[in-house]
Short mmCIF file of C-alpha atoms and ligand atoms in Angstrom, two decimals:
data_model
loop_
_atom_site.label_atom_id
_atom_site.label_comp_id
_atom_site.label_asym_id
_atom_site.label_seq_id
_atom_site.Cartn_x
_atom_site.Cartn_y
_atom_site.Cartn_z
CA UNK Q 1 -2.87 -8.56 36.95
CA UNK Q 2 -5.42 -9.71 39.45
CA UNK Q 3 -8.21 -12.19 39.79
CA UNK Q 4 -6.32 -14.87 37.46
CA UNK Q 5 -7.19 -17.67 39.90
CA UNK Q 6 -8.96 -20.76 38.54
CA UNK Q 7 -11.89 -21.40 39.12
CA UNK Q 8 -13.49 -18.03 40.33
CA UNK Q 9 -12.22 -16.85 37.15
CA UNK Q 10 -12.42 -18.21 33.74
CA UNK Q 11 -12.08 -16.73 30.75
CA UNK Q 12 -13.59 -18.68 28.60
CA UNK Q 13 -16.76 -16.83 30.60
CA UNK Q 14 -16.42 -13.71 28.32
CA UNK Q 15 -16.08 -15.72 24.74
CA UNK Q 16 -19.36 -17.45 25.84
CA UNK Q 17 -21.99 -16.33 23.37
CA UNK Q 18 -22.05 -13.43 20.46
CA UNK Q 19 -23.26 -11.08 22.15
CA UNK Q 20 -20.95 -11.37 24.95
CA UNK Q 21 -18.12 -12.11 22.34
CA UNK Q 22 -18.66 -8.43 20.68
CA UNK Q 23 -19.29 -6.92 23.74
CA UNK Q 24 -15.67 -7.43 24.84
CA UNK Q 25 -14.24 -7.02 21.24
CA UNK Q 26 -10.97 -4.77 21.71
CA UNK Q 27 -10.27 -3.90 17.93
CA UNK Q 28 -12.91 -3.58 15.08
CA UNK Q 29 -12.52 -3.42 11.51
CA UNK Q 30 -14.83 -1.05 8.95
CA UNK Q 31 -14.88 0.20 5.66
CA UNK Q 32 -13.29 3.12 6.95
CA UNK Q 33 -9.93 1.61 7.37
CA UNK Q 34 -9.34 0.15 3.90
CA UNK Q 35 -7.47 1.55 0.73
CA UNK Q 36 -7.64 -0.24 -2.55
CA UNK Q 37 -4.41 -0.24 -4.91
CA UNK Q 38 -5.79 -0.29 -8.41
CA UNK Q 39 -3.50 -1.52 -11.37
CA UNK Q 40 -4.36 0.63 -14.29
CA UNK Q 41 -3.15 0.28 -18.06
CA UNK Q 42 -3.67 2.43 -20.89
CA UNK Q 43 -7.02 2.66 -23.38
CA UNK Q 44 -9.92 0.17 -23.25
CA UNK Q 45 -10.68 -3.04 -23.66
CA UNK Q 46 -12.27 -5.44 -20.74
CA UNK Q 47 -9.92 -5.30 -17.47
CA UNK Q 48 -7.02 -8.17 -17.75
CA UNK Q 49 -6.70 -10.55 -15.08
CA UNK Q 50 -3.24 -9.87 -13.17
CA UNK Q 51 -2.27 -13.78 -13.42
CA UNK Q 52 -1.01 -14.43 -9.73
CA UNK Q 53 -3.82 -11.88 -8.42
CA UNK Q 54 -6.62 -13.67 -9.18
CA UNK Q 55 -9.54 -11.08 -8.70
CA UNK Q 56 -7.63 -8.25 -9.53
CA UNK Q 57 -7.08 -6.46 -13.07
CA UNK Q 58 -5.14 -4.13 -15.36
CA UNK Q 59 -7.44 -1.85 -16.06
CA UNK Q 60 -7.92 0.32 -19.19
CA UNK Q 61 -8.54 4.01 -18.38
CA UNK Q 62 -11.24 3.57 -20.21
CA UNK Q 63 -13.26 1.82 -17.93
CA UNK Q 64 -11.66 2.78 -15.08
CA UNK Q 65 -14.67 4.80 -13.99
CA UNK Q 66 -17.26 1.44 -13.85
CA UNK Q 67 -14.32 -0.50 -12.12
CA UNK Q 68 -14.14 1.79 -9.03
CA UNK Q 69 -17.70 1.96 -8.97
CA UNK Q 70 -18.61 -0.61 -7.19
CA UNK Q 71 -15.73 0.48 -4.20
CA UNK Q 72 -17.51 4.03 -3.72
CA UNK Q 73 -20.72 2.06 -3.58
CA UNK Q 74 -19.59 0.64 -0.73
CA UNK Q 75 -17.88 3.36 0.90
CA UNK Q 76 -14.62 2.70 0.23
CA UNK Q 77 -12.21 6.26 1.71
CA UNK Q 78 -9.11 5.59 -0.64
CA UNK Q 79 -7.64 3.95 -4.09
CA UNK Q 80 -3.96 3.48 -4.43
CA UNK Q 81 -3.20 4.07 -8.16
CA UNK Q 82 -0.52 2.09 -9.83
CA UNK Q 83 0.25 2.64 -13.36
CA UNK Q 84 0.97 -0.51 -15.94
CA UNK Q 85 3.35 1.66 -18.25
CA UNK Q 86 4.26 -0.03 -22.09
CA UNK Q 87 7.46 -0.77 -22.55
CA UNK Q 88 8.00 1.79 -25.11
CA UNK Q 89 7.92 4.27 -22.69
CA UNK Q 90 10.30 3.05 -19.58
CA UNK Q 91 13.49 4.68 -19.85
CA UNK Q 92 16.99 4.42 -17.97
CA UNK Q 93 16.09 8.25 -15.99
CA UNK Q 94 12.16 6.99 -16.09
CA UNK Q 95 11.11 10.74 -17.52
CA UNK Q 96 7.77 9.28 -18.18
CA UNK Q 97 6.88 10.24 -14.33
CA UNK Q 98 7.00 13.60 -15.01
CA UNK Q 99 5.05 13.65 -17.85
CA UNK Q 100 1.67 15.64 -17.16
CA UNK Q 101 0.31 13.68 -19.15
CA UNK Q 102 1.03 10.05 -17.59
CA UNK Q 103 -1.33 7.45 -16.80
CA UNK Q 104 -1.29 8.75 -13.16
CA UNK Q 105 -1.92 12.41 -13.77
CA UNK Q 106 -4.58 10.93 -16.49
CA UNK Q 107 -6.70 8.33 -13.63
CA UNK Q 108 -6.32 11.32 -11.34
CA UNK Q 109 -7.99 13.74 -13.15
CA UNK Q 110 -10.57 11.38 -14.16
CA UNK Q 111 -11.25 10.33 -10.78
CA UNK Q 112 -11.74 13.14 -9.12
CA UNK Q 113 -14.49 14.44 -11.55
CA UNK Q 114 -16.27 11.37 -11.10
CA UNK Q 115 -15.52 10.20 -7.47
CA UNK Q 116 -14.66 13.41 -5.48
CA UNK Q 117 -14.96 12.15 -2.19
CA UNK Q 118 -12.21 9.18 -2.99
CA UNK Q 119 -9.18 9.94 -1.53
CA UNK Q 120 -6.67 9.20 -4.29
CA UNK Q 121 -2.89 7.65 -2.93
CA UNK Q 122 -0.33 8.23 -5.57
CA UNK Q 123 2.80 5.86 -5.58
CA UNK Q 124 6.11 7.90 -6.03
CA UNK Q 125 8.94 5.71 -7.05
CA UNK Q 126 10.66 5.41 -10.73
CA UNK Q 127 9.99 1.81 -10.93
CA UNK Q 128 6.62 1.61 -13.38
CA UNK Q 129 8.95 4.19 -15.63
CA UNK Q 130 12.06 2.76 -15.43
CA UNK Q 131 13.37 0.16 -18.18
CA UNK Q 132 15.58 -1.16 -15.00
CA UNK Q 133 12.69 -1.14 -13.34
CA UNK Q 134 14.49 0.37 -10.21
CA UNK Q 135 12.66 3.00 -7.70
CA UNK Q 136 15.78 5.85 -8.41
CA UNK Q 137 18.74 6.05 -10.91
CA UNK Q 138 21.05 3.67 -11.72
CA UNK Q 139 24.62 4.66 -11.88
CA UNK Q 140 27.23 2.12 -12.29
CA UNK Q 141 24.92 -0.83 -10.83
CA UNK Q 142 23.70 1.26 -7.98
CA UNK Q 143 20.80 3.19 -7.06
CA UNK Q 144 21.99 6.69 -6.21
CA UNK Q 145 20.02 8.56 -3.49
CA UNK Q 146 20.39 12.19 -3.81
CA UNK Q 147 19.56 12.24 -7.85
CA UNK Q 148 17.02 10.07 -7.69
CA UNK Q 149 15.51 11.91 -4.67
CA UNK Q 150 15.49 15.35 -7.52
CA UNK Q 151 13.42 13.62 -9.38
CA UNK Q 152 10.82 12.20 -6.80
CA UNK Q 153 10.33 15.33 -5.71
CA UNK Q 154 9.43 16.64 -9.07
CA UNK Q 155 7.14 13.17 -9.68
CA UNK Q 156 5.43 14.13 -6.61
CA UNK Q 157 4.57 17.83 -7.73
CA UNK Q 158 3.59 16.22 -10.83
CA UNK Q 159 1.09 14.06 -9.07
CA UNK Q 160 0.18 16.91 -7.00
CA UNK Q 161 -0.73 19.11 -9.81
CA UNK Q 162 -3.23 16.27 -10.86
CA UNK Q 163 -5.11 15.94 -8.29
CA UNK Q 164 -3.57 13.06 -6.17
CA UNK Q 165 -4.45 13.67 -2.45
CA UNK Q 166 -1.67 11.93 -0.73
CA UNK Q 167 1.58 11.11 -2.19
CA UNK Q 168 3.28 7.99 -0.98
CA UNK Q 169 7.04 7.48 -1.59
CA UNK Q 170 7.69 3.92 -1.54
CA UNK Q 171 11.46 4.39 -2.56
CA UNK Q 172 13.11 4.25 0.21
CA UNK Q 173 15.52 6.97 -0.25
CA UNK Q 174 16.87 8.69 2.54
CA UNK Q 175 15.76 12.23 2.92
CA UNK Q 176 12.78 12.16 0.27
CA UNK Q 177 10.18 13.38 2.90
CA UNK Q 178 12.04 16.44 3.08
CA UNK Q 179 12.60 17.34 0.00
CA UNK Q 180 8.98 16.27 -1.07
CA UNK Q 181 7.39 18.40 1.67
CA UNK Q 182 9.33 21.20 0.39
CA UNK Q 183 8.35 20.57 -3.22
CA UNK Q 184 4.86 20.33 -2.77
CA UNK Q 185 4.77 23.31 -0.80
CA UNK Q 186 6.75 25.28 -2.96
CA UNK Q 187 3.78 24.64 -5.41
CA UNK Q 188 1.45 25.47 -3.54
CA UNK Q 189 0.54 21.85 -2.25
CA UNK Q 190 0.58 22.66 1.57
CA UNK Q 191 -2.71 20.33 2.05
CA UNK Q 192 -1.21 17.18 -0.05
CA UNK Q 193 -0.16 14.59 2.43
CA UNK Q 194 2.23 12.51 2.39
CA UNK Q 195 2.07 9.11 3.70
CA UNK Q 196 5.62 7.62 3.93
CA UNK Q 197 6.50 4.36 2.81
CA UNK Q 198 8.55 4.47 6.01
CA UNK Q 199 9.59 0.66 6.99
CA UNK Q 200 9.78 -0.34 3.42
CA UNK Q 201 11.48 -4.36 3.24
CA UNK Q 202 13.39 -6.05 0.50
CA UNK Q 203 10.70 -8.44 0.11
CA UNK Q 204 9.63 -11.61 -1.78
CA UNK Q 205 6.11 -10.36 -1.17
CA UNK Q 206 6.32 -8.45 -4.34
CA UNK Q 207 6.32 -10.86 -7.11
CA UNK Q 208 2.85 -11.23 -8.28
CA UNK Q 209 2.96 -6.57 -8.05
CA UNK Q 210 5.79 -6.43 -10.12
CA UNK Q 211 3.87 -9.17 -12.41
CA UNK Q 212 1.14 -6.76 -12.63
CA UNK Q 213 3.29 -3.70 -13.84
CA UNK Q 214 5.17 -5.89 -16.18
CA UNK Q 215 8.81 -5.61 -14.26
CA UNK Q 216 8.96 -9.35 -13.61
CA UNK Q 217 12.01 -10.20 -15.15
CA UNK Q 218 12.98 -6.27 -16.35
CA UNK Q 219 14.06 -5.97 -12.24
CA UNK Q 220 18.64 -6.01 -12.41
CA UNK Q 221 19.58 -6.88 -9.43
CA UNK Q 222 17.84 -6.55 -6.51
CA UNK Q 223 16.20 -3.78 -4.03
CA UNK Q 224 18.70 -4.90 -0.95
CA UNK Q 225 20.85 -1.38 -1.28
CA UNK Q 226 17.73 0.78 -0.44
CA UNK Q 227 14.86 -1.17 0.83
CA UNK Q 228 15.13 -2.88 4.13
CA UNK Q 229 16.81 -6.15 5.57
CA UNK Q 230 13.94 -8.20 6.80
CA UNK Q 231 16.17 -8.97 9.62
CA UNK Q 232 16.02 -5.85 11.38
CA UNK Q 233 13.38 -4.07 13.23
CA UNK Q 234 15.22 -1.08 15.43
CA UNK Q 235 16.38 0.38 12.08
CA UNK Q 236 12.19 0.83 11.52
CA UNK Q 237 12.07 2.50 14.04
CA UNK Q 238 15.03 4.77 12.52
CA UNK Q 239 13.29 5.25 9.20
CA UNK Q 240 10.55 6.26 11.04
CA UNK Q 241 11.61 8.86 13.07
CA UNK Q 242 13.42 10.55 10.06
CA UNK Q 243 10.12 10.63 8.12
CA UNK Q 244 8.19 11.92 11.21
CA UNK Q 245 10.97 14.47 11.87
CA UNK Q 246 10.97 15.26 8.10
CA UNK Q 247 7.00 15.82 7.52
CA UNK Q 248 5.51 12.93 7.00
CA UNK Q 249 1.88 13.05 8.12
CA UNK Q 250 1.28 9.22 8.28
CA UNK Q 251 3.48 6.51 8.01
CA UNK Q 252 3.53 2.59 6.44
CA UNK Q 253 4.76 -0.73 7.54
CA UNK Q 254 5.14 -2.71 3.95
CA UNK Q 255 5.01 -5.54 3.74
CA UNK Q 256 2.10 -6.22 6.08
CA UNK Q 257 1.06 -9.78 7.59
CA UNK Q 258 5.34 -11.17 8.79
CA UNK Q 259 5.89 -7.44 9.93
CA UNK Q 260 3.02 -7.00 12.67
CA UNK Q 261 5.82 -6.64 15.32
CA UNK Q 262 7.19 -3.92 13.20
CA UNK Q 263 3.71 -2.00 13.51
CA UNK Q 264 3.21 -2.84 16.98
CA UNK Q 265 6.86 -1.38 17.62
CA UNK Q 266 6.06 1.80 15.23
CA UNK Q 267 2.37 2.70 17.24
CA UNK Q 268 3.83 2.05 20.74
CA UNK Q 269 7.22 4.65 19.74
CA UNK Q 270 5.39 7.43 17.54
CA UNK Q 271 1.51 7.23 17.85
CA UNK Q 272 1.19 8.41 14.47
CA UNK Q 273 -1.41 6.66 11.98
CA UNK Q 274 0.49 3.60 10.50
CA UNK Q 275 -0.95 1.93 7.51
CA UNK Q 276 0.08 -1.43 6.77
CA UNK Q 277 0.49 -2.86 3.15
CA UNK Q 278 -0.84 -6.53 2.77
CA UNK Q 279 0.84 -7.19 -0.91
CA UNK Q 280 0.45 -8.49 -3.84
CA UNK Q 281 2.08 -12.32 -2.42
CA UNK Q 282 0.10 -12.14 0.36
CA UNK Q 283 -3.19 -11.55 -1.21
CA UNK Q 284 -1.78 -14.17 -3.78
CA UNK Q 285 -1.05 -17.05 -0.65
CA UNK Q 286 -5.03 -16.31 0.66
CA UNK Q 287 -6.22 -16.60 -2.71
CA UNK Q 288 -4.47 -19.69 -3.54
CA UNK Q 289 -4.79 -21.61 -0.95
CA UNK Q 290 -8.86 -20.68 -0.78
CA UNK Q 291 -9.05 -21.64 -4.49
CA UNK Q 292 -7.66 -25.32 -3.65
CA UNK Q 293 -10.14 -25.77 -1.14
CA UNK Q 294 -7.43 -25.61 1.76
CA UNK Q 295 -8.30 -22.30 3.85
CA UNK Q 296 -11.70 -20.74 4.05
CA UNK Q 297 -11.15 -17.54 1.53
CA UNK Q 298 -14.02 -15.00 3.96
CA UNK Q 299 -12.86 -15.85 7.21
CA UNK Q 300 -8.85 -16.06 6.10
CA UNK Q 301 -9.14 -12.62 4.75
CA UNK Q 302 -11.22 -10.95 7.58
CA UNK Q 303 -8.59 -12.61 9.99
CA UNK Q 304 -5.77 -11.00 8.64
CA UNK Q 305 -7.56 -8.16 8.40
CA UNK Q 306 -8.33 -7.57 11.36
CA UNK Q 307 -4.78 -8.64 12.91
CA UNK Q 308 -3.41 -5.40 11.35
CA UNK Q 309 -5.69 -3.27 13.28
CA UNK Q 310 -5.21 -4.96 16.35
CA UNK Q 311 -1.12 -4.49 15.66
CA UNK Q 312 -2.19 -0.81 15.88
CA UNK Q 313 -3.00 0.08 12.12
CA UNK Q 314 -4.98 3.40 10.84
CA UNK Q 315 -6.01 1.28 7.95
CA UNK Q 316 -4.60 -1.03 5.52
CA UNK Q 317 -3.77 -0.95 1.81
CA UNK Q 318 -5.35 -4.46 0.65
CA UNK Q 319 -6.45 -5.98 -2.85
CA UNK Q 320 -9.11 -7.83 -0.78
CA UNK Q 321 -10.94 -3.82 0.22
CA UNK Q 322 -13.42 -4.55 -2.35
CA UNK Q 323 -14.48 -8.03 -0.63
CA UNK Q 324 -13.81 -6.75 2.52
CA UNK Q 325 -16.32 -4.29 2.32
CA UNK Q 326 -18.73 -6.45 1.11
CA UNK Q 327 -18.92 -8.48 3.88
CA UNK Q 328 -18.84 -5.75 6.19
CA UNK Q 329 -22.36 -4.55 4.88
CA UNK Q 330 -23.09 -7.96 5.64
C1 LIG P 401 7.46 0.03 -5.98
C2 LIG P 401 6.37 -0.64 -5.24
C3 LIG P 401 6.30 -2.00 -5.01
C4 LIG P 401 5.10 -2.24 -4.37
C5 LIG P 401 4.45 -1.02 -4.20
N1 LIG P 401 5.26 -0.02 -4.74
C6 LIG P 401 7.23 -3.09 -5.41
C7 LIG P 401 8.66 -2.98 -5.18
O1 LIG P 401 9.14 -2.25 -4.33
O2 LIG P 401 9.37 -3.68 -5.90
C8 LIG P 401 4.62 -3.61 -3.97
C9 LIG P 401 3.19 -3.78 -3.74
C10 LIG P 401 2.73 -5.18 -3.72
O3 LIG P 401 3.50 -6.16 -3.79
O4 LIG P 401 1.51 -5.36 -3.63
N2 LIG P 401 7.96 1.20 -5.59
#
């Protein structure tokens, strides 16, 4: 690069004053860009405080409506729906995400009558279903791929039929995008998208999210034989590709805030819209530390924010959206 000589240039010239400081901004953050993953249990009641989430809630279908208010208020594009299922109804084959009737299907409907202009993101994995609480089948102590993929594909047409606008397979299956597309269009679906959990990592990140859907514990095992080694980063780019090559119309990066590299590497390969998931431990590390006084909660969460968009992010799935957004309308 030219013109780095001290003193006829210095940079701090450019960071001089607000104005000058936006002027020269290279990434920006809006409402636009965030989705909000919703936890949502069964019947009524006040919303239930997910314990290591402070700020976010179980809540009952019930009053589902008045919760998600407040985010299409503020202008909020998308909800990620997440369903708390009771125990009674997890299974080994997790049938329960095919029912029609589900907790998914139910939120769905519900939403879209009410909030039409919400883009709805529908999770397909068997984990809220499954008394393992695995994302596929469990034969013999390990997940099988080409089963479980059967009935994904099925769980997404279900989702579909509800009126979930993109489906998002976080299962990390090989060959799911495929057989997804194929489903969806086979029923008719050709306008569902489908944004790929692509770069999916075995990750600690989780805890507090599988908390929430009451698998702490219920988990055998562990997610190492199908989600990713956080070692690795050219095998991203190989999950990827086959999601791209498969039909995936947008991909993710999950978890978010320790992967940026990973999205950087993703945007400068593919230039397809990558969404990055900040999860549930994340949002759990800003929150704690802000409620001991030890980071500043606004400015911590705008940061990290706005880091994912500068790593080359469409948009980001985040439990802060709903703060977010509020201090974006200032
Ligand atoms: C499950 C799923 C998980 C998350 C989203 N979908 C957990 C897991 O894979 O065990 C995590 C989200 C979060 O931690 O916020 N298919």
């Amino acid at each position: 690069m030219l013109g780095q000589n001290f003193p006829l240039t210095r940079l701090r010239r450019n960071r001089f004053d607000a104005a000058t400081r936006r002027l020269v901004a290279e990434h920006s953050l809006s409402v636009d860009d965030l989705i909000w993953p919703i936890f949502i249990r069964d019947g009524g009641g006040d919303p239930v405080e997910v314990q290591a989430m402070p700020g976010q809630f179980r809540v009952g279908l019930d009053g589902l409506a008045r919760h998600v208010e407040q985010a299409a208020k503020l202008g909020i594009p998308a909800l990620a729906l997440f369903p708390v299922t009771p125990a009674e109804l997890k299974t080994p084959e997790g049938r329960e995400a095919l029912n029609p009737d589900n907790l998914i299907c139910r939120a769905a409907m519900l939403l879209k009558k009410e909030f039409p202009d919400f883009a709805l993101v529908g999770d397909v994995a068997l984990d809220p279903y499954t008394d393992h609480a695995h994302d596929g089948l469990l034969r013999d102590g390990y997940v099988v791929n080409d089963e479980s993929v059967e009935i994904l594909a099925k769980q997404a047409v279900n989702q579909a039929n509800a009126g979930i606008d993109f489906i998002a397979p976080s299962d990390m299956m090989d060959g799911r995008i495929k057989a997804l597309r194929e489903a969806l269009d086979g029923a008719g679906h050709i306008h569902t998208r489908i944004m790929s959990y692509a770069a999916k990592y075995a990750s600690a990140f989780y805890g507090p999210f599988r908390d929430a859907l009451g698998n702490q514990g219920a988990l055998q095992g562990d997610k190492k034989t199908y989600q990713m080694n956080p070692a690795n980063s050219d095998e991203a780019l190989r999950e990827v590709a086959m999601d791209i090559a498969e039909g995936a119309d947008m991909v993710m990066v999950k978890p978010g805030m320790p992967y940026l590299d990973i999205i950087r590497r993703v945007k400068d390969a593919f230039g397809v819209p990558v969404f990055a998931y900040q999860v549930s431990g994340e949002y759990a590390m800003i929150e704690a530390a802000a409620r001991n006084g030890w980071i500043d909660h606004d400015k911590a969460m705008m940061e990290a924010l706005m880091c994912f968009k500068r790593a080359g992010c469409s948009g980001i799935l985040t439990y802060h959206a709903v703060q977010a957004a509020r201090l974006l309308h200032g």
